[in-house]
Tab-separated table of C-alpha atoms in Angstrom:
chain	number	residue	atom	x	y	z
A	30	UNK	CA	-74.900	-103.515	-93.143
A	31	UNK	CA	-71.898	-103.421	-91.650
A	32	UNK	CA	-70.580	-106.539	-92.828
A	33	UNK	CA	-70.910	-105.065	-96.664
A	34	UNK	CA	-67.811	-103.263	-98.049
A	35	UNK	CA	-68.103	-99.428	-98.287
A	36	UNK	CA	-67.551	-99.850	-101.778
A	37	UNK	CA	-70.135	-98.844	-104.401
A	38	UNK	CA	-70.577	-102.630	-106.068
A	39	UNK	CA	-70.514	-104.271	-102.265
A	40	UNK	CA	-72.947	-101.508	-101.296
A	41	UNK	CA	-74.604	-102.686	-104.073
A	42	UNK	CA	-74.695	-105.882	-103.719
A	43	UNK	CA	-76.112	-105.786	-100.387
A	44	UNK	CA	-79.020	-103.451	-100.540
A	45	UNK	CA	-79.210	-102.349	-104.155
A	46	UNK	CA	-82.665	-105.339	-103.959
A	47	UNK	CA	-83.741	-104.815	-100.668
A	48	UNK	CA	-86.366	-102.584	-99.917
A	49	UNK	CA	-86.985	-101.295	-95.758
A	50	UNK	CA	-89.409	-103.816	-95.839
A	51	UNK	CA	-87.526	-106.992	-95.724
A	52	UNK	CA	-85.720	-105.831	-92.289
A	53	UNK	CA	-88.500	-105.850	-90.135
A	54	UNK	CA	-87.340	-106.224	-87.090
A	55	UNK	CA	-84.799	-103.099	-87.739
A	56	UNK	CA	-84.692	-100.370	-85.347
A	57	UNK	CA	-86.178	-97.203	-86.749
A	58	UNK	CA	-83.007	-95.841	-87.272
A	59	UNK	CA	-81.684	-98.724	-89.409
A	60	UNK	CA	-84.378	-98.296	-91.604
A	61	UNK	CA	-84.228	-94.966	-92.110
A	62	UNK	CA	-80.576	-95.768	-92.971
A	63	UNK	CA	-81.408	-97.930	-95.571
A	64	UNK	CA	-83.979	-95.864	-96.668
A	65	UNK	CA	-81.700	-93.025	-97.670
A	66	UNK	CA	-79.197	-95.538	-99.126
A	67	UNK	CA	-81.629	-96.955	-101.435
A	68	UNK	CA	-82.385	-93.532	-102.505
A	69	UNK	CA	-78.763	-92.868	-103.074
A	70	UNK	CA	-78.271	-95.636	-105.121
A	71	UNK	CA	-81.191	-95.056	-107.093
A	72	UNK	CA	-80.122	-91.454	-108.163
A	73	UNK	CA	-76.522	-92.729	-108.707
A	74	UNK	CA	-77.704	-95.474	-111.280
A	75	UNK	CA	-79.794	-93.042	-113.177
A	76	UNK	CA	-76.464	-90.613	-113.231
A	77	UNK	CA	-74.611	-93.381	-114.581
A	78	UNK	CA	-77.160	-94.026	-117.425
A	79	UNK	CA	-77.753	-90.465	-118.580
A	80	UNK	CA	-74.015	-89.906	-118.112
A	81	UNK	CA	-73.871	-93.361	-120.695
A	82	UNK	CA	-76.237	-91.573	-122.930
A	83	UNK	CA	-74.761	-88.260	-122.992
A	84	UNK	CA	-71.104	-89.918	-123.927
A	85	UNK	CA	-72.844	-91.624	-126.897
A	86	UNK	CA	-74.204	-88.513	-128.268
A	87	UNK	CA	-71.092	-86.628	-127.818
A	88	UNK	CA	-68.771	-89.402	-129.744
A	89	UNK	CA	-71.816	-89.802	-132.417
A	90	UNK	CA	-71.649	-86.211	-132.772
A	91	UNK	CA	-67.548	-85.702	-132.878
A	92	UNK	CA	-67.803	-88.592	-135.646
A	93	UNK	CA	-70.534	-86.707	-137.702
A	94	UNK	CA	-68.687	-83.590	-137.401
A	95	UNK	CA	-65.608	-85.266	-138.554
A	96	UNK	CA	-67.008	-86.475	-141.462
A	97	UNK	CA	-68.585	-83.344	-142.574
A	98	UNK	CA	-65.448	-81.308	-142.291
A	99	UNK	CA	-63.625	-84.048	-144.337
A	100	UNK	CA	-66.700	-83.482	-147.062
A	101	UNK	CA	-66.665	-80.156	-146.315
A	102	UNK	CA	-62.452	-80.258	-146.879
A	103	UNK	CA	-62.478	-82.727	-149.780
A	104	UNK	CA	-65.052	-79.674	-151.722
A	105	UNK	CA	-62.913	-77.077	-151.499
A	106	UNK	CA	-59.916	-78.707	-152.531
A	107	UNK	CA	-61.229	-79.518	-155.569
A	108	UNK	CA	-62.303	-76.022	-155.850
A	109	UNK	CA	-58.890	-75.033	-154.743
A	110	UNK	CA	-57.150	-76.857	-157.532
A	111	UNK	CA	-59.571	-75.476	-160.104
A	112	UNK	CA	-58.651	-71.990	-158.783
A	113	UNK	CA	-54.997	-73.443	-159.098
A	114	UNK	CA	-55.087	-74.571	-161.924
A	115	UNK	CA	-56.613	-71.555	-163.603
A	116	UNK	CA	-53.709	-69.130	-162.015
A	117	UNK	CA	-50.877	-71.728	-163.375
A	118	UNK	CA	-52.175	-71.425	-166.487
A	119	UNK	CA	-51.848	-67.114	-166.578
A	120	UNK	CA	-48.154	-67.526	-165.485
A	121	UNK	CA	-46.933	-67.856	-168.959
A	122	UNK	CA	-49.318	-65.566	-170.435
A	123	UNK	CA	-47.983	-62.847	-167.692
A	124	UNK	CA	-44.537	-63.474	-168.972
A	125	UNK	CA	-45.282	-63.053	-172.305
A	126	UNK	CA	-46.990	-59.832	-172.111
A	127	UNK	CA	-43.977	-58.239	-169.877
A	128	UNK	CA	-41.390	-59.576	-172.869
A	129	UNK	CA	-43.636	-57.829	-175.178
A	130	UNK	CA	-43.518	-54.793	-173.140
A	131	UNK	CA	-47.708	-54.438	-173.150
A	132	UNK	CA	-48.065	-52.994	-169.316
A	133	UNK	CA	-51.482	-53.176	-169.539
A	134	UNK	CA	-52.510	-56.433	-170.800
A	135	UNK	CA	-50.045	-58.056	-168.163
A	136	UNK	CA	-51.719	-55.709	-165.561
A	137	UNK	CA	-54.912	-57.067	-166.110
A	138	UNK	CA	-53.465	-60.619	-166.593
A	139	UNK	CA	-51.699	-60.207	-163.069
A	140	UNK	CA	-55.626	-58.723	-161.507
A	141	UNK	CA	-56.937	-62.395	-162.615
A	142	UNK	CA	-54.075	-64.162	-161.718
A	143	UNK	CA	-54.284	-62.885	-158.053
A	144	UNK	CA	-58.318	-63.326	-157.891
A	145	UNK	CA	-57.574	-67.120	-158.645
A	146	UNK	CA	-55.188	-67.097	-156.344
A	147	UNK	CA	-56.381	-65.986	-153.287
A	148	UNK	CA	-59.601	-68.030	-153.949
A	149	UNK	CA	-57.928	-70.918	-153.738
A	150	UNK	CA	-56.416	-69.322	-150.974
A	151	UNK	CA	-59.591	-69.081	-149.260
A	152	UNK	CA	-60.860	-72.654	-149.842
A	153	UNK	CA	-58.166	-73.815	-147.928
A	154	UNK	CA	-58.638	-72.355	-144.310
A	155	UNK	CA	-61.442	-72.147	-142.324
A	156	UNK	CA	-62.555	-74.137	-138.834
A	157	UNK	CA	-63.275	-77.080	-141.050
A	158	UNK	CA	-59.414	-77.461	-142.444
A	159	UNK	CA	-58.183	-76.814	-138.813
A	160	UNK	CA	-59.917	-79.461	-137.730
A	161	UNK	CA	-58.713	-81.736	-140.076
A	162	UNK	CA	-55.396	-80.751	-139.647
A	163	UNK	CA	-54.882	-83.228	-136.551
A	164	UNK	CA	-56.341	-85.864	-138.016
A	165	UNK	CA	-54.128	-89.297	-139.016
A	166	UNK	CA	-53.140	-89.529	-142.176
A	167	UNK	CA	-55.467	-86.660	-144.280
A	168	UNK	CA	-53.436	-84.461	-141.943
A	169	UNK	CA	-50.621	-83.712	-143.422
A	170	UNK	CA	-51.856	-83.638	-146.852
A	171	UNK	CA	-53.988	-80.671	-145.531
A	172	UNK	CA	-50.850	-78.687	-144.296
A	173	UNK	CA	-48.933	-79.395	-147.645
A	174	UNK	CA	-52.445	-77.846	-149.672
A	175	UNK	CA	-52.682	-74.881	-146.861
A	176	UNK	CA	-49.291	-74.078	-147.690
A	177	UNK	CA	-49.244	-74.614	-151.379
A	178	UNK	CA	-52.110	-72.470	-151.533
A	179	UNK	CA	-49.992	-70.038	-149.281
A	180	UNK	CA	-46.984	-69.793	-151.179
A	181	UNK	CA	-48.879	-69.103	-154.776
A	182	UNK	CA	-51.099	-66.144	-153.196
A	183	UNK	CA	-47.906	-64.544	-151.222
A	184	UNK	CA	-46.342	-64.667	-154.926
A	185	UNK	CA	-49.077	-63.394	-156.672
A	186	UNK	CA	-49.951	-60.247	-154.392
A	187	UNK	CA	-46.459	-59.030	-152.958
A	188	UNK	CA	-43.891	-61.071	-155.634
A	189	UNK	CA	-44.967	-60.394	-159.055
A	190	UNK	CA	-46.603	-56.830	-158.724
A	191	UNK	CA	-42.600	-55.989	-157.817
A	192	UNK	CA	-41.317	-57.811	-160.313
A	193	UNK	CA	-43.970	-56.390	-162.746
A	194	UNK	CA	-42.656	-53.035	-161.243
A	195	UNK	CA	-38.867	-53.331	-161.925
A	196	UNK	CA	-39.437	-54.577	-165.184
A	197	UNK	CA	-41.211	-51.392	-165.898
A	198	UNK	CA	-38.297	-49.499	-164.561
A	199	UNK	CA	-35.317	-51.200	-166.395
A	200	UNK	CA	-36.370	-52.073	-169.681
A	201	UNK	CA	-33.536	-53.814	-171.176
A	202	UNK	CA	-33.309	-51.102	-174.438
A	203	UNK	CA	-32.567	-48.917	-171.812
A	204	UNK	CA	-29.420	-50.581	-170.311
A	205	UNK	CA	-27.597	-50.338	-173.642
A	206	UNK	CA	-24.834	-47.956	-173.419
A	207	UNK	CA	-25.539	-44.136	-174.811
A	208	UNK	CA	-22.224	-42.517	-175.864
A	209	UNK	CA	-20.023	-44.901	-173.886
A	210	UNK	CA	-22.357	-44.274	-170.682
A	211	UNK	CA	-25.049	-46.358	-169.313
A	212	UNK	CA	-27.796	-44.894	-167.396
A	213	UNK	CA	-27.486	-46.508	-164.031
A	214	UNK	CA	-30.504	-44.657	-162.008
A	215	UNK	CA	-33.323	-47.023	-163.408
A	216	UNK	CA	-31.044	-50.167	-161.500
A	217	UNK	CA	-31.109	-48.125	-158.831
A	218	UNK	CA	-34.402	-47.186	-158.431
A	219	UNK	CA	-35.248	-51.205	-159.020
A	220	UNK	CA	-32.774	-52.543	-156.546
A	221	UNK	CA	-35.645	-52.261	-153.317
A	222	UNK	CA	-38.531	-53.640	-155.631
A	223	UNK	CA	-36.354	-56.587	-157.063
A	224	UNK	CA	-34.354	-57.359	-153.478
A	225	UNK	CA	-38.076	-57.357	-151.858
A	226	UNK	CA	-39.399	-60.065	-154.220
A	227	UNK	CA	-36.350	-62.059	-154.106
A	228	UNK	CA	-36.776	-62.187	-150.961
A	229	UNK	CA	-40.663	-63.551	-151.102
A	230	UNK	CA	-39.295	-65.786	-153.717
A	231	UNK	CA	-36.793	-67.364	-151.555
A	232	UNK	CA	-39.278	-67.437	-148.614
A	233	UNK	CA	-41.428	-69.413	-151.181
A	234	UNK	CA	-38.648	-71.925	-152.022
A	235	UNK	CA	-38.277	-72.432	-148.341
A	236	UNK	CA	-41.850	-73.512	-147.129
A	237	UNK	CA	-41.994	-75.512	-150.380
A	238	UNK	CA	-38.718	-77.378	-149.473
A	239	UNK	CA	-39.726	-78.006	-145.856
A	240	UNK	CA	-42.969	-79.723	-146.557
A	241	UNK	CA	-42.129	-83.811	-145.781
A	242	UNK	CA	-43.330	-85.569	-148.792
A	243	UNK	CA	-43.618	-88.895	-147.443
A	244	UNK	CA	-46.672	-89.057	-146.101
A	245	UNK	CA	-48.414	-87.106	-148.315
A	246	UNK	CA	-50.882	-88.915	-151.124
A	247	UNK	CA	-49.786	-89.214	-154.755
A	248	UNK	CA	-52.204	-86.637	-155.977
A	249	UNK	CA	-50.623	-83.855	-153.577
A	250	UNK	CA	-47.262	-84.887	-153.862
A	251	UNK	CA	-46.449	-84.489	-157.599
A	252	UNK	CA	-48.181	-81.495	-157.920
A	253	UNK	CA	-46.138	-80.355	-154.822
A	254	UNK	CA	-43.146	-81.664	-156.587
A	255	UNK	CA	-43.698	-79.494	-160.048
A	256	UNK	CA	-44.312	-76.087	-158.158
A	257	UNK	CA	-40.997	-76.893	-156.146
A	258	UNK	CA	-38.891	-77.027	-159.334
A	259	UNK	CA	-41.098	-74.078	-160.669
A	260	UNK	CA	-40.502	-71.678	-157.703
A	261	UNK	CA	-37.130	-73.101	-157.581
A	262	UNK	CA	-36.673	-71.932	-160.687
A	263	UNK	CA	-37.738	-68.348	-160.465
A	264	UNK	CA	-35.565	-68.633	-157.073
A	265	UNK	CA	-32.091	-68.781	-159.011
A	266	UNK	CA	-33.473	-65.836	-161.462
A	267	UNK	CA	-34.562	-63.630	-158.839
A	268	UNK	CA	-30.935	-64.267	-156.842
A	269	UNK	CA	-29.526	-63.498	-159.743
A	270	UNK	CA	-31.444	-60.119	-160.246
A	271	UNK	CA	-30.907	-58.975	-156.475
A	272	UNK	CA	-27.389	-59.380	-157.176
A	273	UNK	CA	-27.322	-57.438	-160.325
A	274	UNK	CA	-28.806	-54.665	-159.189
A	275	UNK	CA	-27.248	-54.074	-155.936
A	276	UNK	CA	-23.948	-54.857	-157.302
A	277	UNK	CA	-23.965	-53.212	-160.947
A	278	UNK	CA	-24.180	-49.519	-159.827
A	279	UNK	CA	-21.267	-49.675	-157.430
A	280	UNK	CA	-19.389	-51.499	-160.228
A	281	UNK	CA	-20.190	-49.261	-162.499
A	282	UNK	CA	-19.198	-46.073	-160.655
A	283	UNK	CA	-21.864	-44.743	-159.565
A	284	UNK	CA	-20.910	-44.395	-156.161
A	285	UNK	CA	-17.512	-43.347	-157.490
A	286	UNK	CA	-14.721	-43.632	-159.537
A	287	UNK	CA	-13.742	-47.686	-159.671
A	288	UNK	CA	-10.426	-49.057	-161.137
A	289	UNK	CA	-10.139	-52.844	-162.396
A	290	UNK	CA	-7.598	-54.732	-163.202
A	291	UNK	CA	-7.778	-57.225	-166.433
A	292	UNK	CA	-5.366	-59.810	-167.348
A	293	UNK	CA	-5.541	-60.604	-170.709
A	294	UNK	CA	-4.457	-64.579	-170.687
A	295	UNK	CA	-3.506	-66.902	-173.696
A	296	UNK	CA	-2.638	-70.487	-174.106
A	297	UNK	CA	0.196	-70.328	-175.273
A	298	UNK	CA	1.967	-70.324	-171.827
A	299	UNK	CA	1.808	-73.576	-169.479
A	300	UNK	CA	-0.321	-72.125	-166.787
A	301	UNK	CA	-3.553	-73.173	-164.735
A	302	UNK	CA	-5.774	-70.910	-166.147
A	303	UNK	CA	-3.480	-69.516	-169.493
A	304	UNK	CA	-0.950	-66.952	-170.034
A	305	UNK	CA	-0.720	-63.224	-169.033
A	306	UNK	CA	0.986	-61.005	-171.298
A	307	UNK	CA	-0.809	-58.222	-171.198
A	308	UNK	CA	-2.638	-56.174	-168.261
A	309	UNK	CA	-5.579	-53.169	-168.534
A	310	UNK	CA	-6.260	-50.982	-166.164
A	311	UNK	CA	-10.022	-50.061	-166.606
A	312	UNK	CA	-11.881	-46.989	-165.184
A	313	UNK	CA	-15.440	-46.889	-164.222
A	314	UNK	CA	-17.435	-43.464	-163.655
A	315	UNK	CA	-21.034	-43.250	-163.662
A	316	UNK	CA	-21.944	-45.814	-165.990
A	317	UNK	CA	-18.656	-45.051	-168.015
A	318	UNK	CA	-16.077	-47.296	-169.010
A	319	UNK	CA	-12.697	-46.741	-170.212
A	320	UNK	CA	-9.064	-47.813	-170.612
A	321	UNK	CA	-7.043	-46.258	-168.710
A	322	UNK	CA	-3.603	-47.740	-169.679
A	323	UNK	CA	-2.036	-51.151	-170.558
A	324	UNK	CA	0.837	-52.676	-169.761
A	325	UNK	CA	2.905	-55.709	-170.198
A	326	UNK	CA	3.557	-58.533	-167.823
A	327	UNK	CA	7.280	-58.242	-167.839
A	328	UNK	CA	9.541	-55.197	-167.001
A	329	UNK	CA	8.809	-53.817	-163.098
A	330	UNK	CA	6.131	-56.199	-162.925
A	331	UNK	CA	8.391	-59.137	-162.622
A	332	UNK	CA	11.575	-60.425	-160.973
A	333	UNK	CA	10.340	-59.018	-157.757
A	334	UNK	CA	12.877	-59.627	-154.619
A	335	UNK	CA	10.788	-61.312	-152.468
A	336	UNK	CA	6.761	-62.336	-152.931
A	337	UNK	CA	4.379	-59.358	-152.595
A	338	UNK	CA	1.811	-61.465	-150.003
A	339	UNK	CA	2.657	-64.177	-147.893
A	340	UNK	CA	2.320	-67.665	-149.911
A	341	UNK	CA	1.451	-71.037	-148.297
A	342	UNK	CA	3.390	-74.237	-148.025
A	343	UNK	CA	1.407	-75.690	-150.533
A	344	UNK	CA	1.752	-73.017	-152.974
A	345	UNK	CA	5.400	-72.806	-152.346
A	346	UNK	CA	5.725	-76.828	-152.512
A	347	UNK	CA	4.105	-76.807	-155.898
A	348	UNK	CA	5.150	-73.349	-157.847
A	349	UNK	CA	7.753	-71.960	-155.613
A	350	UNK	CA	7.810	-68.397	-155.069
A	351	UNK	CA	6.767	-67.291	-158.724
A	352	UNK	CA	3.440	-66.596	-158.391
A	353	UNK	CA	4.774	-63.932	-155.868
A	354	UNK	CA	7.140	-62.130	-157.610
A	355	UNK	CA	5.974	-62.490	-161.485
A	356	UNK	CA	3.015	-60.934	-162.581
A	357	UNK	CA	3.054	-63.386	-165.490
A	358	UNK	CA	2.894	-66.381	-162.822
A	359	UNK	CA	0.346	-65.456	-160.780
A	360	UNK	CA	-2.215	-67.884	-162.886
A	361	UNK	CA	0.223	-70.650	-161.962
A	362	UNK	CA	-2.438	-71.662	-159.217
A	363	UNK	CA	-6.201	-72.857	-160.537
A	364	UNK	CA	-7.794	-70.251	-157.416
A	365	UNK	CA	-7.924	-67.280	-159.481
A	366	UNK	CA	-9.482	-65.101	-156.843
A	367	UNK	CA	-6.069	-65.962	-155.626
A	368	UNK	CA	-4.435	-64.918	-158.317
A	369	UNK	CA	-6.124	-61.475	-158.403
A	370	UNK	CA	-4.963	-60.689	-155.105
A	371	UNK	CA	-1.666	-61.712	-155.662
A	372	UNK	CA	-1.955	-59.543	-159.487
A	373	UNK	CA	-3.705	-56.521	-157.172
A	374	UNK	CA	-0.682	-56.588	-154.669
A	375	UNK	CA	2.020	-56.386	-157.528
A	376	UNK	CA	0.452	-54.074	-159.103
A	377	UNK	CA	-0.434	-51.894	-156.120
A	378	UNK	CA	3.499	-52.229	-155.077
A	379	UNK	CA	5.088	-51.343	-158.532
A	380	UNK	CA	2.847	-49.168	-160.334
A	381	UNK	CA	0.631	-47.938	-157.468
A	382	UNK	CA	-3.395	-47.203	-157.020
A	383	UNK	CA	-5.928	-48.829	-155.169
């Protein structure tokens, strides 16, 4: 025994076959040293089967699973896109029905549109997509559906029923001017609603854009690309809402008087953006717009000692000082918000106001 290697195999090697029985002339003790080594390689060779066995099960078992959740995965996609399908197809529908101004058909239109949607959005989450979610290759294609299915069921419950809202709330008939005034409270009143689902629209656009498209099979993908133009779409409209409202009501006056002032161009002058012969001063209060004087380009509002702001050496190199000093010359350069400051600081300087 002690010329065999305390290693398991050696060990092995040298008594794994021999039984107490061949040593005969051992010592008691010997053999009840071998006796207990026999034993212990007995038990560690059984181990190493069961241990065999169990491993075998448990890979057999991680494969089965595997395959059911992909089953499991591949059904409710195709129950997904149904669902998908069947909210796509109220979209126009919805629109139509808020053009036509019936509330309630477009209410219940919107109901339907959201039960589709968050079916779908339920057929694409459970234990069975997160599994498949780190697999090679299906992988990705599952994230891109998961969010998909994401996007349309965040626009559905907290985009549209705001957009629905505002659209109840400023009707265009009632943004038409009554006696020179329009009525600006139903913009204000919309401005949170519309800003809110601008902002779920451009959250929309955002997860859309960030999904990587390379990986992803043809079937996802082009679908993926149509509701990217889609939402990207509704994106620019909704930008351009927020801005109205938010902006309109100031400009309008309804936090207070506001002056503007317009320069009437021509082409009959050789100048970047036209002539200006002619200047309005406009007033705006509460929805109200009027004229509040005119004047022409020329008298105090020209010859000017020295330019009113600061010009570059670029703008010097090109038009000299002109743009500074003539109010008719201030469209010599193609930047017009340029040329309203330099219009707003000759005018503030000869005529005065803000």
């Amino acid at each position: 025994l002690r010329g065999c290697a305390v290693v398991d195999r050696s060990v092995s090697g040298c008594v794994g076959d021999m039984s107490v029985n061949d040593s005969p002339g051992a010592s008691p003790e010997v053999r009840d040293h071998l006796r207990i080594l026999q034993h212990w390689l007995l038990r560690r060779r059984r181990h190493r089967r069961r241990t065999l066995r169990r491993l075998a099960f448990t890979v057999f078992l991680l494969l089965a699973l595997a395959v059911t959740a992909v089953a499991c995965v591949c059904v409710d996609a195709l129950q997904s896109r149904a669902e998908l399908k069947a909210a796509a197809g109220q979209v126009h529908l919805l629109q139509a029905e808020v053009q036509k101004g019936d509330r309630k058909a477009a209410a219940a239109t919107l109901t339907s549109m959201q039960k589709h949607a968050a079916a779908a959005q339920a057929k694409t989450h459970g234990l069975h997509w997160s599994a498949v979610r780190v697999l090679p290759w299906i992988g990705p294609n599952v994230k891109a559906v998961q969010t998909v299915s994401d996007v349309i069921d965040g626009l559905a419950v907290n985009a549209l029923p705001t957009l629905m809202d505002a659209t109840s709330l400023v009707d265009p008939t009632t943004l038409a001017p009554v006696n020179g005034r329009v009525d600006l409270k139903p913009l204000v009143k919309a401005e949170p609603k519309v800003v809110a689902a601008n902002a779920e629209v451009q959250t929309a656009a955002k997860k859309l854009a960030a999904i990587n498209s390379k990986p992803l099979l043809a079937a996802v993908a082009a679908p993926l690309a149509d509701l990217r133009t889609q939402v990207g779409k509704v994106a620019l409209t909704t930008a351009t809402a927020a801005r109205a409202v938010r902006l309109l009501p100031p400009m309008l006056g309804a936090d207070g008087p506001r002056e503007y002032l317009l320069l009437v161009q021509n082409n009959a002058e050789q100048r970047a953006t036209g002539g200006v012969p002619t200047l309005i001063l406009l007033r705006a209060v509460d929805g109200a717009v009027q004229v509040d004087g005119t004047r022409s380009s020329g008298g105090n509002l020209g010859d000017l000692p020295k330019p009113v702001l600061p010009l570059t050496a670029g703008e010097q190199a090109l038009f000299g000082t002109l743009p500074g000093i003539y109010m008719a010359d201030v469209t010599m350069t193609p930047d017009f918000p340029r040329s309203g400051q330099l219009a707003r600081a000759i005018w503030r300087q000869q005529v005065g106001g803000d």
